[in-house]
Amino acid sequence: MLKNYFKIAVRNLWKYKTNSLVSIIGLSLGIGCFLLLATYVLHEVRYDRFQVNSADIVRVNLFYQSGDSEPVNVAVTPTAVAPVFAREFGEIKEAVRLYPYSGGGAVAVKYDDKLFNEKKVLFADASYFKIFPSEFTEGDQATALAQPNSVVIDQTTARKYFGDESAIGKSVLMNENLTMQVTGVIADIPSYSHIKWNWLGSYSTLPRSKTETFDAANEYTYLQLQRQANVGALQAKVDQYVAKNLNNPQDPSTKLRFELEAFNRIHLYSNVSAGLEASGNYKYVYILSGVGLLILVIACINFINLVTARSVVRAREVGVRKVMGADRMQVFRQYLFECGLITILAIVIGLLISFLGFPILSNLTESALGLGIWPAYSVILLMIGLAVVVTLLSGLYPAAVLSGFEPIKVLKGKILATNSGSGLRSSLVVFQFTVSVLFIIGTIIANQQLQFIQNRNLGLNPSQIIVVNMGTGISTGKLTTIKNELLNNPIVESVTASYDSPLNVQGGYTITASDKPQNFQLNITAIPVEKDFVPTLGMQLVAGQNFNDTDILQATADSAALRKFAFILNESAVKALGWTAETAIGKLVSMNGREGAVKAVAKDFHFRSLHEKIGPIAIIPEYNYFGKIMVKIAGNESTQAVELLRKSWKENFPMRPFEYHFLDQEFDDMYKAENRISSILALFSGITIFIACLGLFALIAFISEQRTKEIGVRKVLGASVASIVLLLSKDFVKLMLIAIAIAVPAAWYGMNKWLSDFAYQIKISPFTFVYVGLATIAIALLTTSFQSIKAALMNPVKSLKSD
């Protein structure tokens, strides 16, 4: 019987070639896109869960607020948190500190004649591999970080430096002053880990490991709790400890708290800043999960639409088979078998589409995506499940309808005269295009927001600025030398340096003022800079003057007693301090031990993502911490400027590799997540519309075929081609209008929620909805017009011939 089912199925697939081809293409695209997006979603959801202790690990975050100033909530803590908490609380099994060497910037690593800039360099306590066990290919994780000057590397790094030789015992030089010995090699860390490193040094190597302090916060602290420990109860104990030992009861306006955050939730749900890696966004995971499912559902809808439409044509076939003795169950099984065959073909092609699509999606998401991310056998089980679900979704209703036809009515033509299934088909078409309109509107508004971000006046000008990461700082003498060399060339407009990127300043401080109460403190961000930082970045001063050579001499005085700082505050800082720009000039302030006066007030500029409102910031001429050199170039001389900078760099820093980027590219990179979601939405919106139009094309072809005689009669009676095209198209236009009416309010609500994540955002224009509505109707008309015109131009004599 199975053989007969197969023969009949193949015969019918061939007989209705257009229908079959459209069904297979639509389902294949739907399944392929679903697999691509499901793999990306799985990659995001699996973040950090591969760690065997992940359910028992928490990260300690720092919350700090002083008075009415904006609260600080960061992922870093002081050095004392890990050891003190481990001693104080029995719920803690192990504690580890992670310290990004050179502030997470590039580290120059030298081995023999090989020299590289390494960006993923961390230092960790010896307990690291107890909390995060790893697969060691060389060395012993129990002792790998036990001694100072030890370092563990991953396999890719080992091959890069040592080839096929054993890495154990090899010595490397970091930043020209730190000799480290390789004590272990691990398998590469998966891309779905928020703790990524190529070099992991022993924390005991660093002088900071010798002291336990609750002052400066630069370490990432992770705690492994006892299996039965209650996080809420431990948090209460931590709060009590802080209240008793660290908070000042005489100053209730100042709040300090160490918050425990579940390790598995960090990537998607964390809202703290300064993490080891830019966090993902659970909203985007939900969005892309929905997109993947909707594309699959739309592909199934196409299938349902087409098979229900064809069921009328096949009614006579069913009638004849029933007269010949076939029972309802046989017809039902035959039809399901045909649907299953198409589904299996579509799954095979869909798998091929996903294989071809993984490199594209990996590039878009900057993740190593592939079916290898899925657990063993899960893809096979998923494909079997898809085959069953899609077959049932697509074939159950048509099979039930077909097998239920009464042979006498069918053979008399009564079934053919009805409009069987038209209500369902109309509803499904409305659903398809509602989703399509939602995707189009979402993509357009996302692009408008990104354009708004890119064109917004940042208060500084990042264009034509080359940035070179120093990693560990640069001496004042070296900076002066390289600056003078570069300024001797006319293609260089100016040169400056800073600790942080001016687009992503992270340094957290507190500032006090001489005219404020003794207990007054304002949380403020600060950035140490070279004296020409403000003009090089194109910032505007609304009061006062820029730094001069005298300010630099005072700030870099050898004696701390003689050291004096000049401050440039932004408008937000001045406002928070209760001053105007004019009255702020000359005010005496103190910031974490740095005493001085306000020299100028800068117009507010964006020193972080546009997701955050502009807060108070101080710019100070402090020359001990420069990690970035910035070169402003003239005109379009970027190639010559890079070569000039490369030559000067090699002469002044022969032990450090030359790596550079442009500051405006760094600005674009800040919105990778938004660009990523926008690009993915645009890609899959196009595919969704294509699938929907494919089904619409096949439906209009079927309806035109069904109404051939009616069209012939109308033409004989004098109907024009235009009136016939309008007749065939108007019902679909009505469906498009219904879809638009449903999609517009849903899209307006959803995109307003998305835009609420930005402190600075566009206002959604009603014209966007109008344009999308008109475009959707135009697409539908274009899709239906070919078949409509073809039917309208058919010779009526031929149309009216009897079957």
mmCIF file of C-alpha atoms in Angstrom, residues 369-505:
data_model
loop_
_atom_site.group_PDB
_atom_site.id
_atom_site.type_symbol
_atom_site.label_atom_id
_atom_site.label_comp_id
_atom_site.label_asym_id
_atom_site.label_seq_id
_atom_site.Cartn_x
_atom_site.Cartn_y
_atom_site.Cartn_z
ATOM 1 C CA LEU A 369 26.991 29.563 14.434
ATOM 2 C CA GLY A 370 26.359 26.078 13.096
ATOM 3 C CA LEU A 371 24.377 22.953 13.801
ATOM 4 C CA GLY A 372 27.280 21.847 16.034
ATOM 5 C CA ILE A 373 25.860 24.181 18.703
ATOM 6 C CA TRP A 374 22.894 21.848 19.090
ATOM 7 C CA PRO A 375 23.192 18.970 21.579
ATOM 8 C CA ALA A 376 23.875 15.492 20.117
ATOM 9 C CA TYR A 377 21.001 14.052 18.084
ATOM 10 C CA SER A 378 18.821 17.069 18.846
ATOM 11 C CA VAL A 379 18.865 18.276 15.227
ATOM 12 C CA ILE A 380 17.699 14.849 14.018
ATOM 13 C CA LEU A 381 14.937 14.839 16.625
ATOM 14 C CA LEU A 382 14.046 18.420 15.681
ATOM 15 C CA MET A 383 13.788 17.482 11.998
ATOM 16 C CA ILE A 384 11.587 14.490 12.792
ATOM 17 C CA GLY A 385 9.433 16.697 15.018
ATOM 18 C CA LEU A 386 9.259 19.345 12.289
ATOM 19 C CA ALA A 387 8.271 16.750 9.714
ATOM 20 C CA VAL A 388 5.446 15.483 11.922
ATOM 21 C CA VAL A 389 4.214 18.924 13.039
ATOM 22 C CA VAL A 390 4.413 20.563 9.596
ATOM 23 C CA THR A 391 2.734 17.563 7.955
ATOM 24 C CA LEU A 392 -0.095 17.650 10.476
ATOM 25 C CA LEU A 393 -0.413 21.443 10.384
ATOM 26 C CA SER A 394 -0.378 21.540 6.613
ATOM 27 C CA GLY A 395 -2.223 18.371 5.754
ATOM 28 C CA LEU A 396 -4.654 17.518 8.525
ATOM 29 C CA TYR A 397 -7.401 19.972 7.594
ATOM 30 C CA PRO A 398 -7.232 19.480 3.790
ATOM 31 C CA ALA A 399 -7.040 15.693 4.239
ATOM 32 C CA ALA A 400 -10.105 15.764 6.473
ATOM 33 C CA VAL A 401 -12.014 17.948 3.991
ATOM 34 C CA LEU A 402 -11.052 15.883 0.957
ATOM 35 C CA SER A 403 -11.740 12.524 2.529
ATOM 36 C CA GLY A 404 -15.149 13.782 3.678
ATOM 37 C CA PHE A 405 -16.454 14.630 0.191
ATOM 38 C CA GLU A 406 -19.582 12.690 -0.771
ATOM 39 C CA PRO A 407 -18.964 10.981 -4.141
ATOM 40 C CA ILE A 408 -22.479 11.595 -5.522
ATOM 41 C CA LYS A 409 -22.335 15.356 -4.871
ATOM 42 C CA VAL A 410 -18.775 15.558 -6.174
ATOM 43 C CA LEU A 411 -19.519 13.769 -9.431
ATOM 44 C CA LYS A 412 -22.565 15.988 -9.996
ATOM 45 C CA GLY A 413 -20.284 19.017 -9.631
ATOM 46 C CA LYS A 414 -22.005 20.432 -6.564
ATOM 47 C CA ILE A 415 -18.784 20.673 -4.535
ATOM 48 C CA LEU A 416 -16.992 22.484 -7.344
ATOM 49 C CA ALA A 417 -19.697 25.109 -7.405
ATOM 50 C CA THR A 418 -19.114 26.040 -3.772
ATOM 51 C CA ASN A 419 -16.523 28.349 -2.373
ATOM 52 C CA SER A 420 -15.064 25.668 -0.122
ATOM 53 C CA GLY A 421 -12.320 26.861 2.241
ATOM 54 C CA SER A 422 -12.312 30.462 0.999
ATOM 55 C CA GLY A 423 -12.907 31.857 4.510
ATOM 56 C CA LEU A 424 -9.961 29.948 5.921
ATOM 57 C CA ARG A 425 -7.739 30.956 3.007
ATOM 58 C CA SER A 426 -8.684 34.617 3.442
ATOM 59 C CA SER A 427 -7.933 34.490 7.166
ATOM 60 C CA LEU A 428 -4.558 32.891 6.529
ATOM 61 C CA VAL A 429 -3.651 35.468 3.864
ATOM 62 C CA VAL A 430 -4.552 38.251 6.329
ATOM 63 C CA PHE A 431 -2.323 36.629 8.969
ATOM 64 C CA GLN A 432 0.596 36.314 6.539
ATOM 65 C CA PHE A 433 0.491 39.923 5.472
ATOM 66 C CA THR A 434 -0.152 41.201 9.004
ATOM 67 C CA VAL A 435 3.126 39.591 10.017
ATOM 68 C CA SER A 436 4.839 40.923 6.882
ATOM 69 C CA VAL A 437 3.660 44.476 7.594
ATOM 70 C CA LEU A 438 4.827 44.159 11.229
ATOM 71 C CA PHE A 439 8.286 43.092 10.062
ATOM 72 C CA ILE A 440 8.513 45.901 7.489
ATOM 73 C CA ILE A 441 7.474 48.595 9.974
ATOM 74 C CA GLY A 442 9.837 47.201 12.628
ATOM 75 C CA THR A 443 12.749 47.201 10.180
ATOM 76 C CA ILE A 444 12.070 50.740 8.963
ATOM 77 C CA ILE A 445 11.718 52.231 12.457
ATOM 78 C CA ALA A 446 14.833 50.402 13.672
ATOM 79 C CA ASN A 447 16.762 51.843 10.720
ATOM 80 C CA GLN A 448 15.372 55.308 11.400
ATOM 81 C CA GLN A 449 16.566 55.110 15.022
ATOM 82 C CA LEU A 450 20.018 53.962 13.905
ATOM 83 C CA GLN A 451 20.177 56.804 11.377
ATOM 84 C CA PHE A 452 19.151 59.193 14.150
ATOM 85 C CA ILE A 453 21.980 57.883 16.340
ATOM 86 C CA GLN A 454 24.548 58.141 13.560
ATOM 87 C CA ASN A 455 23.503 61.687 12.615
ATOM 88 C CA ARG A 456 22.992 63.039 16.125
ATOM 89 C CA ASN A 457 25.269 65.835 17.265
ATOM 90 C CA LEU A 458 27.393 64.083 19.886
ATOM 91 C CA GLY A 459 28.959 67.240 21.221
ATOM 92 C CA LEU A 460 32.264 65.981 19.838
ATOM 93 C CA ASN A 461 33.466 65.039 16.372
ATOM 94 C CA PRO A 462 34.787 61.461 15.983
ATOM 95 C CA SER A 463 35.455 61.688 12.237
ATOM 96 C CA GLN A 464 38.973 61.613 10.781
ATOM 97 C CA ILE A 465 40.519 60.552 14.105
ATOM 98 C CA ILE A 466 42.888 57.578 14.224
ATOM 99 C CA VAL A 467 43.078 55.797 17.581
ATOM 100 C CA VAL A 468 46.043 53.670 18.642
ATOM 101 C CA ASN A 469 45.616 51.527 21.765
ATOM 102 C CA MET A 470 48.665 51.751 24.017
ATOM 103 C CA GLY A 471 47.566 49.047 26.451
ATOM 104 C CA THR A 472 49.758 50.148 29.347
ATOM 105 C CA GLY A 473 50.241 53.841 29.144
ATOM 106 C CA ILE A 474 52.909 56.076 27.728
ATOM 107 C CA SER A 475 55.485 58.294 29.391
ATOM 108 C CA THR A 476 55.166 62.064 29.080
ATOM 109 C CA GLY A 477 58.488 62.219 27.223
ATOM 110 C CA LYS A 478 57.505 59.590 24.673
ATOM 111 C CA LEU A 479 54.126 61.235 24.131
ATOM 112 C CA THR A 480 55.770 64.625 23.512
ATOM 113 C CA THR A 481 58.258 63.076 21.066
ATOM 114 C CA ILE A 482 55.686 61.230 18.986
ATOM 115 C CA LYS A 483 53.312 64.224 19.067
ATOM 116 C CA ASN A 484 55.966 66.625 17.763
ATOM 117 C CA GLU A 485 57.009 64.185 15.026
ATOM 118 C CA LEU A 486 53.461 63.823 13.779
ATOM 119 C CA LEU A 487 52.628 67.545 13.945
ATOM 120 C CA ASN A 488 55.574 68.322 11.680
ATOM 121 C CA ASN A 489 53.577 66.767 8.850
ATOM 122 C CA PRO A 490 50.804 68.950 7.329
ATOM 123 C CA ILE A 491 48.370 66.016 7.021
ATOM 124 C CA VAL A 492 48.158 65.874 10.841
ATOM 125 C CA GLU A 493 45.942 68.543 12.400
ATOM 126 C CA SER A 494 46.372 67.636 16.062
ATOM 127 C CA VAL A 495 47.450 64.874 18.424
ATOM 128 C CA THR A 496 46.191 64.012 21.891
ATOM 129 C CA ALA A 497 45.874 61.110 24.318
ATOM 130 C CA SER A 498 43.484 59.816 26.978
ATOM 131 C CA TYR A 499 42.894 56.897 29.306
ATOM 132 C CA ASP A 500 39.456 55.830 28.011
ATOM 133 C CA SER A 501 37.835 56.145 24.648
ATOM 134 C CA PRO A 502 36.004 59.499 24.604
ATOM 135 C CA LEU A 503 32.927 57.609 23.383
ATOM 136 C CA ASN A 504 32.910 55.102 26.230
ATOM 137 C CA VAL A 505 34.274 56.650 29.418
#
